[in-house]
Every structure is written in C-alpha cells, then in structure tokens.
C-alpha cells in the first residue's frame, strides 16, 4: 500500500506563495505514487492556545480532528511562511493544540513520535523562509519528538519563482523538492512498516 502523506500549508492568505508551493509538493508526491491529501488550516480554525480554556473545555474539536489526520497519515509535509525569522502563529498554534490532545492512556505527544515530517518554505525574501524551517525543526524534533528529514525546500524571491504552469523555474530548487519528496516517502514507508 502506498504511504499516506498529509500536506499542510502554513498560510491562509489569498495568493499565498506557500499554498502554491504546497500544491506543487502535492503534485510531486502524487507523481511519486504517494497517497496524498492536502488540507487547509482554514478548515480547522482554532482559538489561540489558552490553558484556562483547555481546563474548562478540553482541546477544541478541530485540534482533535487535526491529530486524527496526523495519525492516519504515515508522513507529513509542512510548507510554511517565515514570520520574523520564525514559525507563523497559525501553524505554531495548531501544533501546540495538537500536542495537547491525548487519548486515555496514551503517552504525551504519541502522534508525533518518530512520525516523519518534511519541511518547505517560500518567501519574497532572499533566505526563502530558511529561518522559519530551523525554528519549526526545533519545535517538531526537540519539542514533539518527530523525525524531520534533513532534506528541505526553500524558495527565495517567491513572487518570481514559479512559471505559468506553477512549476519552479530554478532547476536546483526543483531537484531539492523532488529529493525531499522521495526521502519523505521512503521514511513514511518505514513508519508504515513499524506501525503495522
Ligand atoms: C508578521 C510578518 C513577519 C514577516 N517576517 C518575515 C521574515 O522574517 N522573513 C521573510 O522572509 N518574510 C517575512 N515576512 C514576509 C512573508 O514571507 C510574506 O508575507 C509571505 O508572502 C507570506 O507567505 P504566504 O505568501 O504564503 O502567505 C513576514 C510577513 C509578516 C506578515
């Protein structure tokens, strides 16, 4: 069975460079014969994490749903903007809420543990969102215990980076994207074997 991969863009903006990159990642994953699903965090609206709200009402239903989405996929590709050299609040808040959802008897962060993630970013700036990915890598690996593959995609000068067919103009970035896609599928396949 093809590994199931979840693609999560970290932007809701109309015309988002990262949603565009996430669409390309989704296409490449499908071409590489992964069973791929792309979601929008707009469909999983969440309040800002608040410990009092959690104590009163538990984790919101959308956080529980997002955790279920992670659980039924063998790998995750996150494509995110960079905000002030770090992870945008939309994405960090979603991860924080997911990290608080626990079934009875389940170990903390079980849904993240050893689950493979790949990271990509697009930015109008020259770093291509690199610093956001460094921060996100810390959150996922050190904070949540996930396995973040070393290959990552950064698209600088994003407003001019795509052609009319929504492919990337730069061959090297395209090659990196394909390498990251292959590495994620391989890691997800191994995760699928272990989970069996
Ligand atoms: C609050 C804020 C902080 C930002 N900080 C950075 C930054 O540190 N580095 C960067 O490359 N771009 C930064 N940007 C610009 C974003 O990369 C740009 O808005 C990008 O288009 C957002 O991604 P999207 O097109 O997928 O929505 C920032 C934008 C906002 C709104």
mmCIF file with all atom_site columns, N, CA and C in Angstrom, residues 141-178:
data_model
loop_
_atom_site.group_PDB
_atom_site.id
_atom_site.type_symbol
_atom_site.label_atom_id
_atom_site.label_alt_id
_atom_site.label_comp_id
_atom_site.label_asym_id
_atom_site.label_entity_id
_atom_site.label_seq_id
_atom_site.pdbx_PDB_ins_code
_atom_site.Cartn_x
_atom_site.Cartn_y
_atom_site.Cartn_z
_atom_site.occupancy
_atom_site.B_iso_or_equiv
_atom_site.pdbx_formal_charge
_atom_site.auth_seq_id
_atom_site.auth_comp_id
_atom_site.auth_asym_id
_atom_site.auth_atom_id
_atom_site.pdbx_PDB_model_num
ATOM 1   N N  . UNK A 1 141 ? 11.103 18.381 16.268  1.00 0.00 ? 141 UNK A N  1
ATOM 2   C CA . UNK A 1 141 ? 12.058 17.340 16.703  1.00 0.00 ? 141 UNK A CA 1
ATOM 3   C C  . UNK A 1 141 ? 12.267 17.374 18.210  1.00 0.00 ? 141 UNK A C  1
ATOM 4   N N  . UNK A 1 142 ? 12.709 18.551 18.688  1.00 0.00 ? 142 UNK A N  1
ATOM 5   C CA . UNK A 1 142 ? 13.066 18.654 20.118  1.00 0.00 ? 142 UNK A CA 1
ATOM 6   C C  . UNK A 1 142 ? 11.804 18.744 20.968  1.00 0.00 ? 142 UNK A C  1
ATOM 7   N N  . UNK A 1 143 ? 10.832 19.526 20.480  1.00 0.00 ? 143 UNK A N  1
ATOM 8   C CA . UNK A 1 143 ? 9.610  19.727 21.269  1.00 0.00 ? 143 UNK A CA 1
ATOM 9   C C  . UNK A 1 143 ? 8.687  18.523 21.246  1.00 0.00 ? 143 UNK A C  1
ATOM 10  N N  . UNK A 1 144 ? 8.517  17.938 20.054  1.00 0.00 ? 144 UNK A N  1
ATOM 11  C CA . UNK A 1 144 ? 7.457  16.931 19.902  1.00 0.00 ? 144 UNK A CA 1
ATOM 12  C C  . UNK A 1 144 ? 7.975  15.521 19.631  1.00 0.00 ? 144 UNK A C  1
ATOM 13  N N  . UNK A 1 145 ? 9.271  15.372 19.371  1.00 0.00 ? 145 UNK A N  1
ATOM 14  C CA . UNK A 1 145 ? 9.815  14.017 19.163  1.00 0.00 ? 145 UNK A CA 1
ATOM 15  C C  . UNK A 1 145 ? 9.590  13.447 17.774  1.00 0.00 ? 145 UNK A C  1
ATOM 16  N N  . UNK A 1 146 ? 9.241  14.309 16.818  1.00 0.00 ? 146 UNK A N  1
ATOM 17  C CA . UNK A 1 146 ? 9.041  13.834 15.443  1.00 0.00 ? 146 UNK A CA 1
ATOM 18  C C  . UNK A 1 146 ? 10.394 13.614 14.765  1.00 0.00 ? 146 UNK A C  1
ATOM 19  N N  . UNK A 1 147 ? 10.333 12.942 13.620  1.00 0.00 ? 147 UNK A N  1
ATOM 20  C CA . UNK A 1 147 ? 11.546 12.727 12.823  1.00 0.00 ? 147 UNK A CA 1
ATOM 21  C C  . UNK A 1 147 ? 11.455 13.665 11.618  1.00 0.00 ? 147 UNK A C  1
ATOM 22  N N  . UNK A 1 148 ? 12.287 14.698 11.595  1.00 0.00 ? 148 UNK A N  1
ATOM 23  C CA . UNK A 1 148 ? 12.241 15.663 10.479  1.00 0.00 ? 148 UNK A CA 1
ATOM 24  C C  . UNK A 1 148 ? 13.389 15.335 9.533   1.00 0.00 ? 148 UNK A C  1
ATOM 25  N N  . UNK A 1 149 ? 13.051 15.006 8.299   1.00 0.00 ? 149 UNK A N  1
ATOM 26  C CA . UNK A 1 149 ? 14.104 14.575 7.368   1.00 0.00 ? 149 UNK A CA 1
ATOM 27  C C  . UNK A 1 149 ? 15.030 15.759 7.040   1.00 0.00 ? 149 UNK A C  1
ATOM 28  N N  . UNK A 1 150 ? 16.299 15.492 6.771   1.00 0.00 ? 150 UNK A N  1
ATOM 29  C CA . UNK A 1 150 ? 17.257 16.584 6.555   1.00 0.00 ? 150 UNK A CA 1
ATOM 30  C C  . UNK A 1 150 ? 16.962 17.410 5.300   1.00 0.00 ? 150 UNK A C  1
ATOM 31  N N  . UNK A 1 151 ? 16.449 16.768 4.258   1.00 0.00 ? 151 UNK A N  1
ATOM 32  C CA . UNK A 1 151 ? 16.193 17.494 3.011   1.00 0.00 ? 151 UNK A CA 1
ATOM 33  C C  . UNK A 1 151 ? 15.048 18.486 3.215   1.00 0.00 ? 151 UNK A C  1
ATOM 34  N N  . UNK A 1 152 ? 15.254 19.752 2.867   1.00 0.00 ? 152 UNK A N  1
ATOM 35  C CA . UNK A 1 152 ? 14.174 20.733 2.984   1.00 0.00 ? 152 UNK A CA 1
ATOM 36  C C  . UNK A 1 152 ? 14.227 21.691 1.799   1.00 0.00 ? 152 UNK A C  1
ATOM 37  N N  . UNK A 1 153 ? 13.062 22.276 1.494   1.00 0.00 ? 153 UNK A N  1
ATOM 38  C CA . UNK A 1 153 ? 12.926 23.115 0.302   1.00 0.00 ? 153 UNK A CA 1
ATOM 39  C C  . UNK A 1 153 ? 12.753 24.562 0.727   1.00 0.00 ? 153 UNK A C  1
ATOM 40  N N  . UNK A 1 154 ? 13.567 25.457 0.194   1.00 0.00 ? 154 UNK A N  1
ATOM 41  C CA . UNK A 1 154 ? 13.373 26.887 0.442   1.00 0.00 ? 154 UNK A CA 1
ATOM 42  C C  . UNK A 1 154 ? 13.295 27.601 -0.912  1.00 0.00 ? 154 UNK A C  1
ATOM 43  N N  . UNK A 1 155 ? 12.262 28.393 -1.065  1.00 0.00 ? 155 UNK A N  1
ATOM 44  C CA . UNK A 1 155 ? 12.045 29.135 -2.314  1.00 0.00 ? 155 UNK A CA 1
ATOM 45  C C  . UNK A 1 155 ? 12.168 30.623 -2.008  1.00 0.00 ? 155 UNK A C  1
ATOM 46  N N  . UNK A 1 156 ? 13.281 31.209 -2.440  1.00 0.00 ? 156 UNK A N  1
ATOM 47  C CA . UNK A 1 156 ? 13.508 32.649 -2.255  1.00 0.00 ? 156 UNK A CA 1
ATOM 48  C C  . UNK A 1 156 ? 12.871 33.436 -3.400  1.00 0.00 ? 156 UNK A C  1
ATOM 49  N N  . UNK A 1 157 ? 12.680 34.745 -3.183  1.00 0.00 ? 157 UNK A N  1
ATOM 50  C CA . UNK A 1 157 ? 12.099 35.617 -4.225  1.00 0.00 ? 157 UNK A CA 1
ATOM 51  C C  . UNK A 1 157 ? 10.842 34.959 -4.825  1.00 0.00 ? 157 UNK A C  1
ATOM 52  N N  . UNK A 1 158 ? 9.960  34.537 -3.952  1.00 0.00 ? 158 UNK A N  1
ATOM 53  C CA . UNK A 1 158 ? 8.873  33.641 -4.343  1.00 0.00 ? 158 UNK A CA 1
ATOM 54  C C  . UNK A 1 158 ? 7.938  34.234 -5.389  1.00 0.00 ? 158 UNK A C  1
ATOM 55  N N  . UNK A 1 159 ? 7.797  35.566 -5.409  1.00 0.00 ? 159 UNK A N  1
ATOM 56  C CA . UNK A 1 159 ? 6.837  36.147 -6.365  1.00 0.00 ? 159 UNK A CA 1
ATOM 57  C C  . UNK A 1 159 ? 7.274  35.922 -7.809  1.00 0.00 ? 159 UNK A C  1
ATOM 58  N N  . UNK A 1 160 ? 8.580  35.632 -8.026  1.00 0.00 ? 160 UNK A N  1
ATOM 59  C CA . UNK A 1 160 ? 9.078  35.397 -9.390  1.00 0.00 ? 160 UNK A CA 1
ATOM 60  C C  . UNK A 1 160 ? 9.575  33.965 -9.578  1.00 0.00 ? 160 UNK A C  1
ATOM 61  N N  . UNK A 1 161 ? 9.305  33.103 -8.592  1.00 0.00 ? 161 UNK A N  1
ATOM 62  C CA . UNK A 1 161 ? 9.942  31.775 -8.600  1.00 0.00 ? 161 UNK A CA 1
ATOM 63  C C  . UNK A 1 161 ? 9.175  30.717 -9.400  1.00 0.00 ? 161 UNK A C  1
ATOM 64  N N  . UNK A 1 162 ? 7.877  30.998 -9.669  1.00 0.00 ? 162 UNK A N  1
ATOM 65  C CA . UNK A 1 162 ? 7.045  29.988 -10.344 1.00 0.00 ? 162 UNK A CA 1
ATOM 66  C C  . UNK A 1 162 ? 6.794  30.388 -11.800 1.00 0.00 ? 162 UNK A C  1
ATOM 67  N N  . UNK A 1 163 ? 6.682  29.374 -12.674 1.00 0.00 ? 163 UNK A N  1
ATOM 68  C CA . UNK A 1 163 ? 6.312  29.677 -14.066 1.00 0.00 ? 163 UNK A CA 1
ATOM 69  C C  . UNK A 1 163 ? 4.783  29.619 -14.225 1.00 0.00 ? 163 UNK A C  1
ATOM 70  N N  . UNK A 1 164 ? 4.324  29.771 -15.474 1.00 0.00 ? 164 UNK A N  1
ATOM 71  C CA . UNK A 1 164 ? 2.872  29.822 -15.717 1.00 0.00 ? 164 UNK A CA 1
ATOM 72  C C  . UNK A 1 164 ? 2.163  28.506 -15.410 1.00 0.00 ? 164 UNK A C  1
ATOM 73  N N  . UNK A 1 165 ? 2.958  27.429 -15.353 1.00 0.00 ? 165 UNK A N  1
ATOM 74  C CA . UNK A 1 165 ? 2.365  26.109 -15.064 1.00 0.00 ? 165 UNK A CA 1
ATOM 75  C C  . UNK A 1 165 ? 2.467  25.784 -13.567 1.00 0.00 ? 165 UNK A C  1
ATOM 76  N N  . UNK A 1 166 ? 2.859  26.781 -12.776 1.00 0.00 ? 166 UNK A N  1
ATOM 77  C CA . UNK A 1 166 ? 3.012  26.610 -11.322 1.00 0.00 ? 166 UNK A CA 1
ATOM 78  C C  . UNK A 1 166 ? 4.158  25.672 -10.945 1.00 0.00 ? 166 UNK A C  1
ATOM 79  N N  . UNK A 1 167 ? 5.095  25.476 -11.888 1.00 0.00 ? 167 UNK A N  1
ATOM 80  C CA . UNK A 1 167 ? 6.327  24.764 -11.539 1.00 0.00 ? 167 UNK A CA 1
ATOM 81  C C  . UNK A 1 167 ? 7.376  25.794 -11.131 1.00 0.00 ? 167 UNK A C  1
ATOM 82  N N  . UNK A 1 168 ? 8.420  25.318 -10.442 1.00 0.00 ? 168 UNK A N  1
ATOM 83  C CA . UNK A 1 168 ? 9.505  26.228 -10.045 1.00 0.00 ? 168 UNK A CA 1
ATOM 84  C C  . UNK A 1 168 ? 10.447 26.434 -11.223 1.00 0.00 ? 168 UNK A C  1
ATOM 85  N N  . UNK A 1 169 ? 10.892 27.671 -11.399 1.00 0.00 ? 169 UNK A N  1
ATOM 86  C CA . UNK A 1 169 ? 11.794 27.951 -12.522 1.00 0.00 ? 169 UNK A CA 1
ATOM 87  C C  . UNK A 1 169 ? 13.206 27.412 -12.248 1.00 0.00 ? 169 UNK A C  1
ATOM 88  N N  . UNK A 1 170 ? 13.623 27.436 -11.003 1.00 0.00 ? 170 UNK A N  1
ATOM 89  C CA . UNK A 1 170 ? 15.005 27.075 -10.657 1.00 0.00 ? 170 UNK A CA 1
ATOM 90  C C  . UNK A 1 170 ? 15.161 25.544 -10.602 1.00 0.00 ? 170 UNK A C  1
ATOM 91  N N  . UNK A 1 171 ? 16.068 25.046 -11.430 1.00 0.00 ? 171 UNK A N  1
ATOM 92  C CA . UNK A 1 171 ? 16.280 23.582 -11.517 1.00 0.00 ? 171 UNK A CA 1
ATOM 93  C C  . UNK A 1 171 ? 16.776 22.992 -10.203 1.00 0.00 ? 171 UNK A C  1
ATOM 94  N N  . UNK A 1 172 ? 17.645 23.749 -9.518  1.00 0.00 ? 172 UNK A N  1
ATOM 95  C CA . UNK A 1 172 ? 18.227 23.201 -8.287  1.00 0.00 ? 172 UNK A CA 1
ATOM 96  C C  . UNK A 1 172 ? 17.167 23.079 -7.200  1.00 0.00 ? 172 UNK A C  1
ATOM 97  N N  . UNK A 1 173 ? 16.307 24.087 -7.110  1.00 0.00 ? 173 UNK A N  1
ATOM 98  C CA . UNK A 1 173 ? 15.241 24.026 -6.097  1.00 0.00 ? 173 UNK A CA 1
ATOM 99  C C  . UNK A 1 173 ? 14.269 22.894 -6.458  1.00 0.00 ? 173 UNK A C  1
ATOM 100 N N  . UNK A 1 174 ? 13.997 22.744 -7.747  1.00 0.00 ? 174 UNK A N  1
ATOM 101 C CA . UNK A 1 174 ? 13.120 21.650 -8.200  1.00 0.00 ? 174 UNK A CA 1
ATOM 102 C C  . UNK A 1 174 ? 13.722 20.298 -7.828  1.00 0.00 ? 174 UNK A C  1
ATOM 103 N N  . UNK A 1 175 ? 15.030 20.155 -8.044  1.00 0.00 ? 175 UNK A N  1
ATOM 104 C CA . UNK A 1 175 ? 15.706 18.888 -7.718  1.00 0.00 ? 175 UNK A CA 1
ATOM 105 C C  . UNK A 1 175 ? 15.639 18.633 -6.212  1.00 0.00 ? 175 UNK A C  1
ATOM 106 N N  . UNK A 1 176 ? 15.826 19.690 -5.416  1.00 0.00 ? 176 UNK A N  1
ATOM 107 C CA . UNK A 1 176 ? 15.755 19.534 -3.952  1.00 0.00 ? 176 UNK A CA 1
ATOM 108 C C  . UNK A 1 176 ? 14.352 19.098 -3.530  1.00 0.00 ? 176 UNK A C  1
ATOM 109 N N  . UNK A 1 177 ? 13.349 19.715 -4.168  1.00 0.00 ? 177 UNK A N  1
ATOM 110 C CA . UNK A 1 177 ? 11.956 19.355 -3.840  1.00 0.00 ? 177 UNK A CA 1
ATOM 111 C C  . UNK A 1 177 ? 11.716 17.870 -4.131  1.00 0.00 ? 177 UNK A C  1
ATOM 112 N N  . UNK A 1 178 ? 12.165 17.420 -5.287  1.00 0.00 ? 178 UNK A N  1
ATOM 113 C CA . UNK A 1 178 ? 11.950 16.010 -5.656  1.00 0.00 ? 178 UNK A CA 1
ATOM 114 C C  . UNK A 1 178 ? 12.702 15.079 -4.684  1.00 0.00 ? 178 UNK A C  1
#
